[in-house]
Short mmCIF file of C-alpha atoms in Angstrom, two decimals:
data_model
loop_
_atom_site.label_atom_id
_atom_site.label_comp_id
_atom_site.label_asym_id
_atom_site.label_seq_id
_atom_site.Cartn_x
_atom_site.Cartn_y
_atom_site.Cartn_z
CA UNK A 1 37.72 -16.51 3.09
CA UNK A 2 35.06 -14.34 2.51
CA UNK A 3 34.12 -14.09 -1.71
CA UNK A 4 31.99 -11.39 -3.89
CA UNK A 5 29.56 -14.00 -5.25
CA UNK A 6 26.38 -14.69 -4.54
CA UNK A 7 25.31 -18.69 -4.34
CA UNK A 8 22.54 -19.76 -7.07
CA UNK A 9 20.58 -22.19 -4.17
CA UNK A 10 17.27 -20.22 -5.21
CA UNK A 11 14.49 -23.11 -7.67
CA UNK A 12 11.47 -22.02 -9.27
CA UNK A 13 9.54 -22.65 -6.55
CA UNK A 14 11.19 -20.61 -3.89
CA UNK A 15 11.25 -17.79 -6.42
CA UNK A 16 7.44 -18.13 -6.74
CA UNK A 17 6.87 -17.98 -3.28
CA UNK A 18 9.26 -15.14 -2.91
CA UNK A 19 7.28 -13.30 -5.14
CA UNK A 20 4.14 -14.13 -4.74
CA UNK A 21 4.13 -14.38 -0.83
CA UNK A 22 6.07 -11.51 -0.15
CA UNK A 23 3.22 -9.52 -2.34
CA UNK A 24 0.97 -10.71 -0.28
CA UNK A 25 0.66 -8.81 3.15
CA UNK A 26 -1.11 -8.60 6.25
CA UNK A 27 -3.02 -5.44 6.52
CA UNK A 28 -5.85 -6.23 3.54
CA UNK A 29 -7.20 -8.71 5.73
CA UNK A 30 -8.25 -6.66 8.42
CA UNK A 31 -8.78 -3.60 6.65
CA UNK A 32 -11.34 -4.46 4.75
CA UNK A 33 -14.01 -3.00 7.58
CA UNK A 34 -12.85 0.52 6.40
CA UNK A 35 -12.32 0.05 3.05
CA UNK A 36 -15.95 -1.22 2.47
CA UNK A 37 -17.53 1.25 4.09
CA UNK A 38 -14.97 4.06 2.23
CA UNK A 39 -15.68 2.72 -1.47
CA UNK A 40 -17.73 -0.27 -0.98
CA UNK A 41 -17.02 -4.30 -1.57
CA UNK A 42 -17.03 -3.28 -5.44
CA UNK A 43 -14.64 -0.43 -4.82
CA UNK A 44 -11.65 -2.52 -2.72
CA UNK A 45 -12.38 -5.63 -5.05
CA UNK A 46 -12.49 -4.46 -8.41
CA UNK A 47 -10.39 -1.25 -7.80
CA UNK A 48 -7.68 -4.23 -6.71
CA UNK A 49 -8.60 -5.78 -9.86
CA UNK A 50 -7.33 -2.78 -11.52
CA UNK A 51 -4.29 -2.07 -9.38
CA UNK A 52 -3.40 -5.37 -10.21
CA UNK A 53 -3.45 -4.62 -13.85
CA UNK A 54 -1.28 -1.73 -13.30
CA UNK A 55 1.35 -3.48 -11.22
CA UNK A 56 1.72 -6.39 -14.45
CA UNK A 57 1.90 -3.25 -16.78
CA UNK A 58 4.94 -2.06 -15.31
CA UNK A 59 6.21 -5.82 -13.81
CA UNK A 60 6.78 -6.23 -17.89
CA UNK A 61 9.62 -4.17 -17.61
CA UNK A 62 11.28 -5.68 -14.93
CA UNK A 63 10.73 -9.30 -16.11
CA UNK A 64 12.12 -8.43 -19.66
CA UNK A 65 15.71 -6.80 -17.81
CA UNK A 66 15.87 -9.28 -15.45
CA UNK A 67 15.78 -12.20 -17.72
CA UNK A 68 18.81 -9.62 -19.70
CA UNK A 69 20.63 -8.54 -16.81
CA UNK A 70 20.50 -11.55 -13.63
CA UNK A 71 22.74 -9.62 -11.63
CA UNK A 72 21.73 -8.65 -7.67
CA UNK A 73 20.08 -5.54 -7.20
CA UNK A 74 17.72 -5.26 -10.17
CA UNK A 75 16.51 -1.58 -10.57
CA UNK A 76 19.95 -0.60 -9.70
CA UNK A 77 21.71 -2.00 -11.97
CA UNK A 78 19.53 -1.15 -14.99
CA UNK A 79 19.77 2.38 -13.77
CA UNK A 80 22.85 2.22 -14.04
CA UNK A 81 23.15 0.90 -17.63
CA UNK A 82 20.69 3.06 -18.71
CA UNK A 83 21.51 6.46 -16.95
CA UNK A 84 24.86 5.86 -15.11
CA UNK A 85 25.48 6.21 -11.34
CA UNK A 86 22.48 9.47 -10.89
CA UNK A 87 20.08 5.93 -12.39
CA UNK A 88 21.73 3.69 -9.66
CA UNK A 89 21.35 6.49 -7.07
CA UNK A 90 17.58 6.73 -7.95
CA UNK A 91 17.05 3.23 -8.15
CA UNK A 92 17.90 2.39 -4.61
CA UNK A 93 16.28 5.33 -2.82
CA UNK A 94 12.81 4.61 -4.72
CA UNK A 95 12.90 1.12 -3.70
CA UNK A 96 15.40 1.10 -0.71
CA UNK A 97 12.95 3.91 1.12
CA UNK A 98 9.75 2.04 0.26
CA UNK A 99 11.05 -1.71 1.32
CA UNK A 100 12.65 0.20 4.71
CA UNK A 101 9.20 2.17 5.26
CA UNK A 102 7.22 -1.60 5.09
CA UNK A 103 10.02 -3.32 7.14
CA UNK A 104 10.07 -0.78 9.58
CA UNK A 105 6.12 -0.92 10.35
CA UNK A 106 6.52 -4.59 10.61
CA UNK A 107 8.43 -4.63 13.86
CA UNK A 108 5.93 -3.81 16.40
CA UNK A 109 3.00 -4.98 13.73
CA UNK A 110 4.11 -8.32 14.12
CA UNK A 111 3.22 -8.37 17.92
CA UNK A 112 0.06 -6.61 17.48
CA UNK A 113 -1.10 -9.74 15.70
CA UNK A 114 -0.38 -11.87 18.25
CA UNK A 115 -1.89 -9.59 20.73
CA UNK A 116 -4.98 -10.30 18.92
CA UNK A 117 -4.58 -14.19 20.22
CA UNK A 118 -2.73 -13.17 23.35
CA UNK A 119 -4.31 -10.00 24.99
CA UNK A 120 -2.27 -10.08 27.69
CA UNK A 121 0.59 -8.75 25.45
CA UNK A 122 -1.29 -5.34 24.53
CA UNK A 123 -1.35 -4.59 28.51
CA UNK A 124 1.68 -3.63 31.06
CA UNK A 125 4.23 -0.88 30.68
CA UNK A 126 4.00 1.16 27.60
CA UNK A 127 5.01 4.68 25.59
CA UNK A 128 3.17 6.86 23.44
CA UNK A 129 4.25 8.03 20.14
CA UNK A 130 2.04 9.77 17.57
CA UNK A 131 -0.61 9.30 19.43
CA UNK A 132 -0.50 5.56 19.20
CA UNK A 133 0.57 3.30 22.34
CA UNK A 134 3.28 0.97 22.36
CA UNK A 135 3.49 -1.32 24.87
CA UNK A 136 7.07 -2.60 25.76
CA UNK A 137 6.59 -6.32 25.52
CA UNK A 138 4.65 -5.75 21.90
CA UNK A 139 8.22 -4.16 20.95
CA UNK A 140 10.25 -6.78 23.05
CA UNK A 141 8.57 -9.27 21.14
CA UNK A 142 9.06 -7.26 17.58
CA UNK A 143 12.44 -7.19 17.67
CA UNK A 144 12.78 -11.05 18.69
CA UNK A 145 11.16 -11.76 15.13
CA UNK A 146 12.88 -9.32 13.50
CA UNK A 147 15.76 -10.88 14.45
CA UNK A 148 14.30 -14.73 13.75
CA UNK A 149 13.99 -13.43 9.90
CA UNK A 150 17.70 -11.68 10.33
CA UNK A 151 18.78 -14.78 11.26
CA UNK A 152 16.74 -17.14 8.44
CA UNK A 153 18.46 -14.65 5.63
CA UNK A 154 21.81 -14.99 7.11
CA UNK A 155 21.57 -18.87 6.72
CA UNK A 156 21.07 -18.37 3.11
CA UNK A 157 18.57 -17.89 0.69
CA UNK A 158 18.34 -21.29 -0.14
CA UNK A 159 16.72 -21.84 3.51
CA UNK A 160 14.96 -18.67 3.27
CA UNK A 161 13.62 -19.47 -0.25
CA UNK A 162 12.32 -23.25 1.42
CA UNK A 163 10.63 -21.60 4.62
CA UNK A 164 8.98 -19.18 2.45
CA UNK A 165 7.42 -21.84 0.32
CA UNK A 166 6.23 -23.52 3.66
CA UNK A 167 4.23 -20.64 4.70
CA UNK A 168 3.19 -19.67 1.13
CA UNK A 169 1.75 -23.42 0.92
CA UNK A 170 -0.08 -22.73 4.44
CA UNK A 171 -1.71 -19.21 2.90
CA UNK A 172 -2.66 -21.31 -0.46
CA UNK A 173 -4.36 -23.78 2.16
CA UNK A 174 -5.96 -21.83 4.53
CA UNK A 175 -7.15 -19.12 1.80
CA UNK A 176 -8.63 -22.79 -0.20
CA UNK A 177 -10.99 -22.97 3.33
CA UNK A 178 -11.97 -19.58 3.27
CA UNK A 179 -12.90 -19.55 0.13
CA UNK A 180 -14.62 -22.71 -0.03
CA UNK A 181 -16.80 -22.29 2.95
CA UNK A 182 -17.59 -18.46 1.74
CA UNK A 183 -19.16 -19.02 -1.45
CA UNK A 184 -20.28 -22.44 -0.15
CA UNK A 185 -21.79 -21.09 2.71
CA UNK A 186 -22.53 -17.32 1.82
CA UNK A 187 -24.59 -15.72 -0.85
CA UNK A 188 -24.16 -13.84 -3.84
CA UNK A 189 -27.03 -11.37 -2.22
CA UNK A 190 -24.37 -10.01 0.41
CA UNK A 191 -22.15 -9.06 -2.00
CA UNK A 192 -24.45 -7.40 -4.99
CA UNK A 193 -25.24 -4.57 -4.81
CA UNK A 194 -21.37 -4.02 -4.08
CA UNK A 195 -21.99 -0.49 -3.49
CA UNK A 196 -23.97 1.59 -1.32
CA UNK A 197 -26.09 4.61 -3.21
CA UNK A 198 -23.79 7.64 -2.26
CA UNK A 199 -20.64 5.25 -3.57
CA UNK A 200 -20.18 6.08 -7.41
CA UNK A 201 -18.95 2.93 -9.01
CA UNK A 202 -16.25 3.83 -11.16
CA UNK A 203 -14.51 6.67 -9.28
CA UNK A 204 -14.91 4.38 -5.95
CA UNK A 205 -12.96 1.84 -7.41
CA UNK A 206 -10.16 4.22 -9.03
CA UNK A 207 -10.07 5.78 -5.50
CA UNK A 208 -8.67 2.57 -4.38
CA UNK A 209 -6.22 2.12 -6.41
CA UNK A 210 -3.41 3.91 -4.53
CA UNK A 211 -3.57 2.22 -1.34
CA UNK A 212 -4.12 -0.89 -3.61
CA UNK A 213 -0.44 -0.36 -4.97
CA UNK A 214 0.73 -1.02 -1.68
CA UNK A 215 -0.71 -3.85 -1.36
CA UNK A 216 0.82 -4.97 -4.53
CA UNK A 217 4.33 -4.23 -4.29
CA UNK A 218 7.17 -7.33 -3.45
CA UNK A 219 7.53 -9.17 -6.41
CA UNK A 220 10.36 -6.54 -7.33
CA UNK A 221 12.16 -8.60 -4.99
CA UNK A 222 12.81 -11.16 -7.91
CA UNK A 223 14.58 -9.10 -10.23
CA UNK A 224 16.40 -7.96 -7.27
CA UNK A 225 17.41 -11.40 -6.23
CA UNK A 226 17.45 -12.81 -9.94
CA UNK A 227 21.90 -13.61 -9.41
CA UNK A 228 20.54 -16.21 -7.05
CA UNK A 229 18.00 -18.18 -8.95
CA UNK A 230 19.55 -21.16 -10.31
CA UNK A 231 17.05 -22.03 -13.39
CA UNK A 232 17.20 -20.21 -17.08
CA UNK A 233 16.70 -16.48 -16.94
CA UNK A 234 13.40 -16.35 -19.17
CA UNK A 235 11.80 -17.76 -16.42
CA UNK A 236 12.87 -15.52 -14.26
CA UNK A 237 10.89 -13.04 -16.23
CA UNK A 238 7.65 -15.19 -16.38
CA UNK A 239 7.83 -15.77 -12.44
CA UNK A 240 8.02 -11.63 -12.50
CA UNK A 241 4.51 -11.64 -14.16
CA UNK A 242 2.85 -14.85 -12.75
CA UNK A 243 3.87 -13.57 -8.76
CA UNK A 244 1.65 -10.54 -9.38
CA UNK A 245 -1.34 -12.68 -11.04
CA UNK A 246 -0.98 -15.85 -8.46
CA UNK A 247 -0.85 -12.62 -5.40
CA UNK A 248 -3.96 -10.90 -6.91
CA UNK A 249 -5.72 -13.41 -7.34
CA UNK A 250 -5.32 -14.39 -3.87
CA UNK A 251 -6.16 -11.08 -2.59
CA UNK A 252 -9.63 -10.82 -4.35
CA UNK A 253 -10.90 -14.76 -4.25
CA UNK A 254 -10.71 -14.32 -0.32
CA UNK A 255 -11.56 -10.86 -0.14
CA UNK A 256 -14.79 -11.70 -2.33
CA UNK A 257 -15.26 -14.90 0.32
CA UNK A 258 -15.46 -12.49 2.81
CA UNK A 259 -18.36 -10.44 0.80
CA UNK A 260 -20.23 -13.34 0.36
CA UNK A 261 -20.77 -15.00 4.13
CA UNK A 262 -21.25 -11.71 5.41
CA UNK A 263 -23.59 -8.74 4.00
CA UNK A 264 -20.53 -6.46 3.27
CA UNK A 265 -22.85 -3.16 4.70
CA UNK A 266 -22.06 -5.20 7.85
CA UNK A 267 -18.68 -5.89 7.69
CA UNK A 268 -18.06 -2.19 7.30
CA UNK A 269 -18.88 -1.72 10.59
CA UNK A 270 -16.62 -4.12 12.35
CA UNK A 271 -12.95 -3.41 13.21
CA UNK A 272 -11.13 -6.48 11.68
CA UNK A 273 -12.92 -7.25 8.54
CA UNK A 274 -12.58 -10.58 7.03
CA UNK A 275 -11.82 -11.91 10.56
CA UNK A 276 -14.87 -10.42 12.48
CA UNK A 277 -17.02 -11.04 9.30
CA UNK A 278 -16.46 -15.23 9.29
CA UNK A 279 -16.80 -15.22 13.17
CA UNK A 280 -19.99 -12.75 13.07
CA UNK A 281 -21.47 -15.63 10.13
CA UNK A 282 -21.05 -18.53 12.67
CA UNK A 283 -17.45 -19.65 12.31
CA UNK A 284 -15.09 -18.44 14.35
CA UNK A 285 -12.44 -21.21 13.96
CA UNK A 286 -12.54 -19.89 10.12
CA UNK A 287 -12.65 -15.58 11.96
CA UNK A 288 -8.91 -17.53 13.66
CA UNK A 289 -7.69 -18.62 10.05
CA UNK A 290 -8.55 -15.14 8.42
CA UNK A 291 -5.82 -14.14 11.57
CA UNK A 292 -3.23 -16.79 11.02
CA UNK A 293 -3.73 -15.75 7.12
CA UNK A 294 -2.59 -11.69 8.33
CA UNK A 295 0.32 -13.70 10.47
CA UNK A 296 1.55 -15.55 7.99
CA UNK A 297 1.61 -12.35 5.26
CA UNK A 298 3.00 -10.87 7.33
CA UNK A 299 6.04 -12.98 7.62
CA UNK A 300 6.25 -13.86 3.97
CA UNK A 301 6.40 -9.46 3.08
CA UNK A 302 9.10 -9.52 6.11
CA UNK A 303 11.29 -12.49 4.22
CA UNK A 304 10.86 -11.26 1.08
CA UNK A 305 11.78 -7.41 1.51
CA UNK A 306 14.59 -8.50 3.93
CA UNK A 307 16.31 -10.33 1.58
CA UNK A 308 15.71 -7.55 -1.38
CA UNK A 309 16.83 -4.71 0.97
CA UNK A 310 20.09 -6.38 1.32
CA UNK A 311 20.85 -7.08 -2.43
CA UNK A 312 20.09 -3.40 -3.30
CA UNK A 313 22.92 -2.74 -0.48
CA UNK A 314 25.00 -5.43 -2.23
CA UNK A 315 24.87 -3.66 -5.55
CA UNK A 316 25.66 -0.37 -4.48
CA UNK A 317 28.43 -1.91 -2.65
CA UNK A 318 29.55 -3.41 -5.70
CA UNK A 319 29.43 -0.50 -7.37
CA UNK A 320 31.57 1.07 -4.78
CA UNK A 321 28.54 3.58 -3.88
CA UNK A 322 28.58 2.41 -0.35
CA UNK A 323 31.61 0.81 1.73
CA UNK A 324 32.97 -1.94 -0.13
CA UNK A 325 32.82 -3.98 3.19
CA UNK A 326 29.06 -4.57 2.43
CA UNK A 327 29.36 -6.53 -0.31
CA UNK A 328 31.38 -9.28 1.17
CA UNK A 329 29.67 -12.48 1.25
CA UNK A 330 29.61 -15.50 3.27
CA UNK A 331 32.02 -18.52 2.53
CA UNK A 332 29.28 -20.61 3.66
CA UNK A 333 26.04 -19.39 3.38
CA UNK A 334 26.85 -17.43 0.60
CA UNK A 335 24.74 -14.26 1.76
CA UNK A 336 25.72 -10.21 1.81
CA UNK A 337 26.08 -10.60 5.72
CA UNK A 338 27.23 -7.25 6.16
CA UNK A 339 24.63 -5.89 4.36
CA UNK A 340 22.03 -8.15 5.97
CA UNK A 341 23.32 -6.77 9.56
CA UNK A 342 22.72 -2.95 8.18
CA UNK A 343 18.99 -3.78 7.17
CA UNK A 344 18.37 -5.00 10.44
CA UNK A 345 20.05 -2.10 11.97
CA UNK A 346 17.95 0.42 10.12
CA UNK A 347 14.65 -1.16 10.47
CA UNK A 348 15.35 -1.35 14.39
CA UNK A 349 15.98 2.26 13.82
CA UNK A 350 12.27 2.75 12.90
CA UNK A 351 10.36 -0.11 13.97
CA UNK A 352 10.08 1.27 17.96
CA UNK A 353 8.49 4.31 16.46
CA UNK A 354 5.09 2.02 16.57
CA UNK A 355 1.96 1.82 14.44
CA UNK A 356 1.06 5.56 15.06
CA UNK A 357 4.11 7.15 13.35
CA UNK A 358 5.24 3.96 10.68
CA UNK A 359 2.15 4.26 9.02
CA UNK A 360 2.88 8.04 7.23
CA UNK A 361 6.87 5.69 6.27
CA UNK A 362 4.04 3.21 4.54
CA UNK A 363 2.14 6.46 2.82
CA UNK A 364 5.94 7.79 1.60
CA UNK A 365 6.91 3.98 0.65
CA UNK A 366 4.01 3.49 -1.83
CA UNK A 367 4.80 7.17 -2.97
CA UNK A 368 8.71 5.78 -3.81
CA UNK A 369 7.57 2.30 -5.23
CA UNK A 370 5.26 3.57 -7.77
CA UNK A 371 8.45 6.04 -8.61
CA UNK A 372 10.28 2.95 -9.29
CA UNK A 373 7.85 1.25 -11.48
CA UNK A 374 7.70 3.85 -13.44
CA UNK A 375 11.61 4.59 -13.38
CA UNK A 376 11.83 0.96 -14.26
CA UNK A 377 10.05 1.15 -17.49
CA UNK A 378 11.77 4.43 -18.47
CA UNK A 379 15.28 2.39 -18.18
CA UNK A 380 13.80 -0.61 -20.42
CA UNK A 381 13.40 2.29 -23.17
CA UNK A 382 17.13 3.70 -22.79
CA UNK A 383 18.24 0.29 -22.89
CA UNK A 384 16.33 -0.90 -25.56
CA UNK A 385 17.36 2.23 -27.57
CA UNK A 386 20.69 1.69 -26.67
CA UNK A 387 21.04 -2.34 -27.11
CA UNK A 388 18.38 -3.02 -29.84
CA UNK A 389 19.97 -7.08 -30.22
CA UNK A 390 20.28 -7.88 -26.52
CA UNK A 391 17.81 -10.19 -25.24
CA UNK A 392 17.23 -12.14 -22.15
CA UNK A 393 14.15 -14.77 -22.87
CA UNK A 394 11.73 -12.70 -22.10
CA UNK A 395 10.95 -9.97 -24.70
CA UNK A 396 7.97 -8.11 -25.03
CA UNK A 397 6.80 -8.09 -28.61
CA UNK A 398 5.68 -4.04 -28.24
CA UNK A 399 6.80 -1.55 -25.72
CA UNK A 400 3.40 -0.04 -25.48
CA UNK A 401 2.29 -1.92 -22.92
CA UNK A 402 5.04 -1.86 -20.21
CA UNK A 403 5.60 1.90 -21.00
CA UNK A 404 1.57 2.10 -20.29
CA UNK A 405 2.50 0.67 -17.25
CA UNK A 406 5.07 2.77 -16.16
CA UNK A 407 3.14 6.14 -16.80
CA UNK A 408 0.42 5.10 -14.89
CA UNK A 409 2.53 4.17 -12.42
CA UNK A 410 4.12 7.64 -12.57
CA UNK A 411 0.44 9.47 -12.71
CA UNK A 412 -0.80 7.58 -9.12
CA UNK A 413 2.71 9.26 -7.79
CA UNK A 414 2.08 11.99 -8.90
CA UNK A 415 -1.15 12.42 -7.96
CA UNK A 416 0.06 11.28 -4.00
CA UNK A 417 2.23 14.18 -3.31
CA UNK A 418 -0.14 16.73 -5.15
CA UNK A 419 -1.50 18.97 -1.78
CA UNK A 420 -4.86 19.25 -1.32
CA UNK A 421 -6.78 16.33 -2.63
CA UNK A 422 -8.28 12.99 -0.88
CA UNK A 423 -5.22 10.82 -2.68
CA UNK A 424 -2.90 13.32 -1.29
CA UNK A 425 -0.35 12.50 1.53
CA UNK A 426 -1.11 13.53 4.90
CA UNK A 427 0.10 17.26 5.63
CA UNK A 428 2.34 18.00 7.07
CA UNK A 429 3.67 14.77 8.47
CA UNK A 430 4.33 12.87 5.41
CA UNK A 431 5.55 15.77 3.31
CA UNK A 432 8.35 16.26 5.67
CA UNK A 433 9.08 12.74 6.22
CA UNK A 434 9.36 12.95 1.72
CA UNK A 435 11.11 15.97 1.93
CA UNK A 436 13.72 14.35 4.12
CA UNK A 437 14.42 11.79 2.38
CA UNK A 438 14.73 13.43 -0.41
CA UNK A 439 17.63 16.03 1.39
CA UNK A 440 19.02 12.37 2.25
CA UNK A 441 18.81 10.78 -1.37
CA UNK A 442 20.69 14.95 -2.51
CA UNK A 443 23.21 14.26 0.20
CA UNK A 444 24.12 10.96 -0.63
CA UNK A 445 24.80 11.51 -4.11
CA UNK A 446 26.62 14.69 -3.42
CA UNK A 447 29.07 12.89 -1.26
CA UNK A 448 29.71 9.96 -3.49
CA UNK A 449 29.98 12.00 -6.71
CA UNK A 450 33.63 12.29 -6.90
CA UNK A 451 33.99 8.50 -5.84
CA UNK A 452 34.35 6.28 -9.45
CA UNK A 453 31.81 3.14 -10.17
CA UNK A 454 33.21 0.48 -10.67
CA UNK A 455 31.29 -1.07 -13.30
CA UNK A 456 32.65 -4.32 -13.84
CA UNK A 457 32.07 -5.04 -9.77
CA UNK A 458 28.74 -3.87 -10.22
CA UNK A 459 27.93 -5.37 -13.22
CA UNK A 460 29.60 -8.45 -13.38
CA UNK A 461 32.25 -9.67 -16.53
CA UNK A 462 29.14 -11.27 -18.14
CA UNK A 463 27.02 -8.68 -18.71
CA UNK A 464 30.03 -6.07 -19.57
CA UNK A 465 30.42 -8.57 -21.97
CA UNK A 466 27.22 -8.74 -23.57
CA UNK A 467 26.81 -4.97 -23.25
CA UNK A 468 30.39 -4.48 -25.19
CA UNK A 469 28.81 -6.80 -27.99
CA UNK A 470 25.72 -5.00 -28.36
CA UNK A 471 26.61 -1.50 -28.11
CA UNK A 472 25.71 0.60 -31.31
CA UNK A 473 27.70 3.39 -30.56
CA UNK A 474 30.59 1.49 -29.57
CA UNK A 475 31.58 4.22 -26.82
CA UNK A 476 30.80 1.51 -23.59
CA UNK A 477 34.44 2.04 -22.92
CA UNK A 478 34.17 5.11 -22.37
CA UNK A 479 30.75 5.57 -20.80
CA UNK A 480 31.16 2.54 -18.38
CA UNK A 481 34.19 2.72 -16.14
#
């Protein structure tokens, strides 16, 4: 028989790689060529130096509630103790739409990858959409690994959680070889200057900063899966924080190998960046690791935001904001199958739309994830205001800094969707795509307005407990039924 409850089969490991790997992507790899010659090697490395900064500014929210509230679905559920259901309801569309908008691009960017081994795949029968060619066995073979990474989180996130590890361990190795041979082999000379004379420093490298936050988004996925981990909750918090460091880190030590065996000027002019700039220095076994590197982040971000997409489903479930059907879980594997089956449906939904189209969903998703940073660090402030005692392990001595995180967070979104400037999204494309989902986010809540939360399903007996202890104005009773 079928149960509500989750199975805690996630160690601190698996968490790390969750978090770390699924922050780490695919696309910087490659798109390094553009970026260079856009802001310079200074402007993608040390304006990822500062998105980084930004993303553990507002991940100190998050890792202080989840270590307080370890209950699946994360954002939602401290919107929901902070604001009621409208907090839930804003929760998952910020981070439901930006996790869909990644997944979704993943389908037929998976293939494209291995058409980069396998030409052969790129050629044959094909559509056009947005200007952008799909060819049908690219998409045949995008779905088959969708459905490989359906089937890995139906198993369980305890085999999910191990896999993830395995190909976090071969990114940690390969990246160790780039690295190595690039500042072994290269020179500090082809990285300094790191930008040309008609590239200002400073605004160069704040210009990057919003596609940067794309780049680091995925450790959310911890909070989100935090029910699961089966170690004490303050570490849960300091896995929030370290994921972000350990996935930065990563991003600029090979990015900055990359700089250094190949005069970055040059690299600019290539189409697949760190890949064509090892092979153009003499290696191209290393120019085939830079690729298996994108293959394998690309895997780890599909895991990771899998798994997360499916727990935010859980929770509203829970919560009776969807059908309570999707929050059933698996006897055995102890996974939201119903949910799981949902996420796949939706991203198969989007994913034949190809390249062309998916990559205004990725524009919108960084739009909606910086909305739920900030949202994030706005519900650590009711909360806190609201529960001054309860604490989780991991408390941060002054709210300063995760509420500096959370309005800049809140400034780069709102800077994307003012018209008009270079950070803006793309006209009209994107704004409609936003202004749909938005219709869809109005809808949704409209409908389920009149239907009651059920707050003890959503929020489990143990936090209603703890929340009933530490309520100053003793009205929980009241406020959360």
């Amino acid at each position: 028989m079928a149960s509500n409850n989750v199975k805690k089969s996630v160690g601190t490991i698996s968490l790390i790689s969750l978090g770390a790997g699924g922050t780490i992507g695919s696309g910087w790899i490659y798109t390094n060529s553009q970026f260079f010659h856009e802001y310079g090697a200074g402007g993608e490395i040390f304006g990822l130096a500062l998105a980084m900064l930004v993303a553990i500014l507002a991940s100190l929210s998050f890792a202080e509630l989840s270590t307080m509230f370890t209950r699946s679905g994360g954002e939602i559920v401290y919107g929901y103790i902070a604001f009621k259901k409208p907090g839930a309801v804003f929760a998952a569309w910020t981070l439901l739409g930006g996790y869909l908008s990644a997944l979704g691009f993943y389908v037929t960017a998976s293939s494209l990858l291995i058409s980069q081994i396998i030409p052969a795949i790129a050629i044959g029968p094909a559509y056009t959409f947005a200007g952008v060619k799909v060819h049908y066995l690219e998409l045949v073979i995008g779905i088959g690994i969708t459905f490989i990474i359906f089937v890995i989180n139906y198993l369980g996130a305890s085999l999910t959680g191990r896999i993830q590890s395995l190909l976090v361990i071969g990114l940690v190795v390969l990246g160790a070889i780039l690295v190595a041979v690039g500042f072994g082999k290269g020179s500090l000379h082809n990285f300094w200057p790191a930008f040309t004379n008609n590239q200002a420093p400073l605004p160069s490298m704040i210009r990057f900063i919003l596609p940067a936050m794309t780049f680091m988004t995925g450790w959310e996925a911890i909070a989100t899966m935090a029910e699961e981990a089966k170690m004490p909750a303050r570490k849960i918090g300091l896995i929030v924080v370290a994921s972000i460091v350990l996935a930065g880190g990563y991003y600029i030590l090979v990015l900055l190998s990359s700089a250094f065996i190949w005069p970055w000027q040059a690299t600019a002019k290539l189409q697949m960046g760190t890949i064509d700039a090892f092979t153009a220095a003499g290696f191209p076994i290393l120019g085939t690791i830079a690729l298996i590197i994108s293959a394998l982040g690309l895997l780890t971000s599909f895991l990771n935001l899998f798994s997360a997409s499916s727990r935010l489903i859980l929770s509203l479930a829970r919560g009776h904001m969807l059908p309570k059907s999707l929050a059933v879980i698996h006897p055995r594997y102890g996974t939201p199958t119903n949910a799981l089956w949902v996420v796949l449906a939706l991203i198969l939904s989007i994913g034949w739309l190809g390249k062309g189209a998916l990559v205004y969903f990725l524009d919108m998703g960084g739009f909606l994830i910086a909305l739920a940073w900030a949202f994030s660090a706005l519900c650590l402030l009711k909360i806190r205001q609201r529960y001054p005692q309860l604490t989780g392990g991991f408390r941060n001595k002054y709210l300063l800094l995760p509420m500096l995180g959370g309005l800049a967070s809140l400034g780069i979104a709102l800077i994307t969707v003012f018209p008009g400037t270079s950070y803006s999204l793309i006209w009209p494309y994107e704004y409609v795509l936003l202004f749909a989902w938005i219709i869809l986010g109005i809808f949704s809540y409209t409908w389920g307005r009149k239907i009651p939360v059920t707050a003890t399903d959503l929020l489990g007996n143990e936090i209603m407990q703890d929340l009933k202890t530490h309520d100053v104005k003793n009205s929980l009773n009241h406020e959360l039924k």
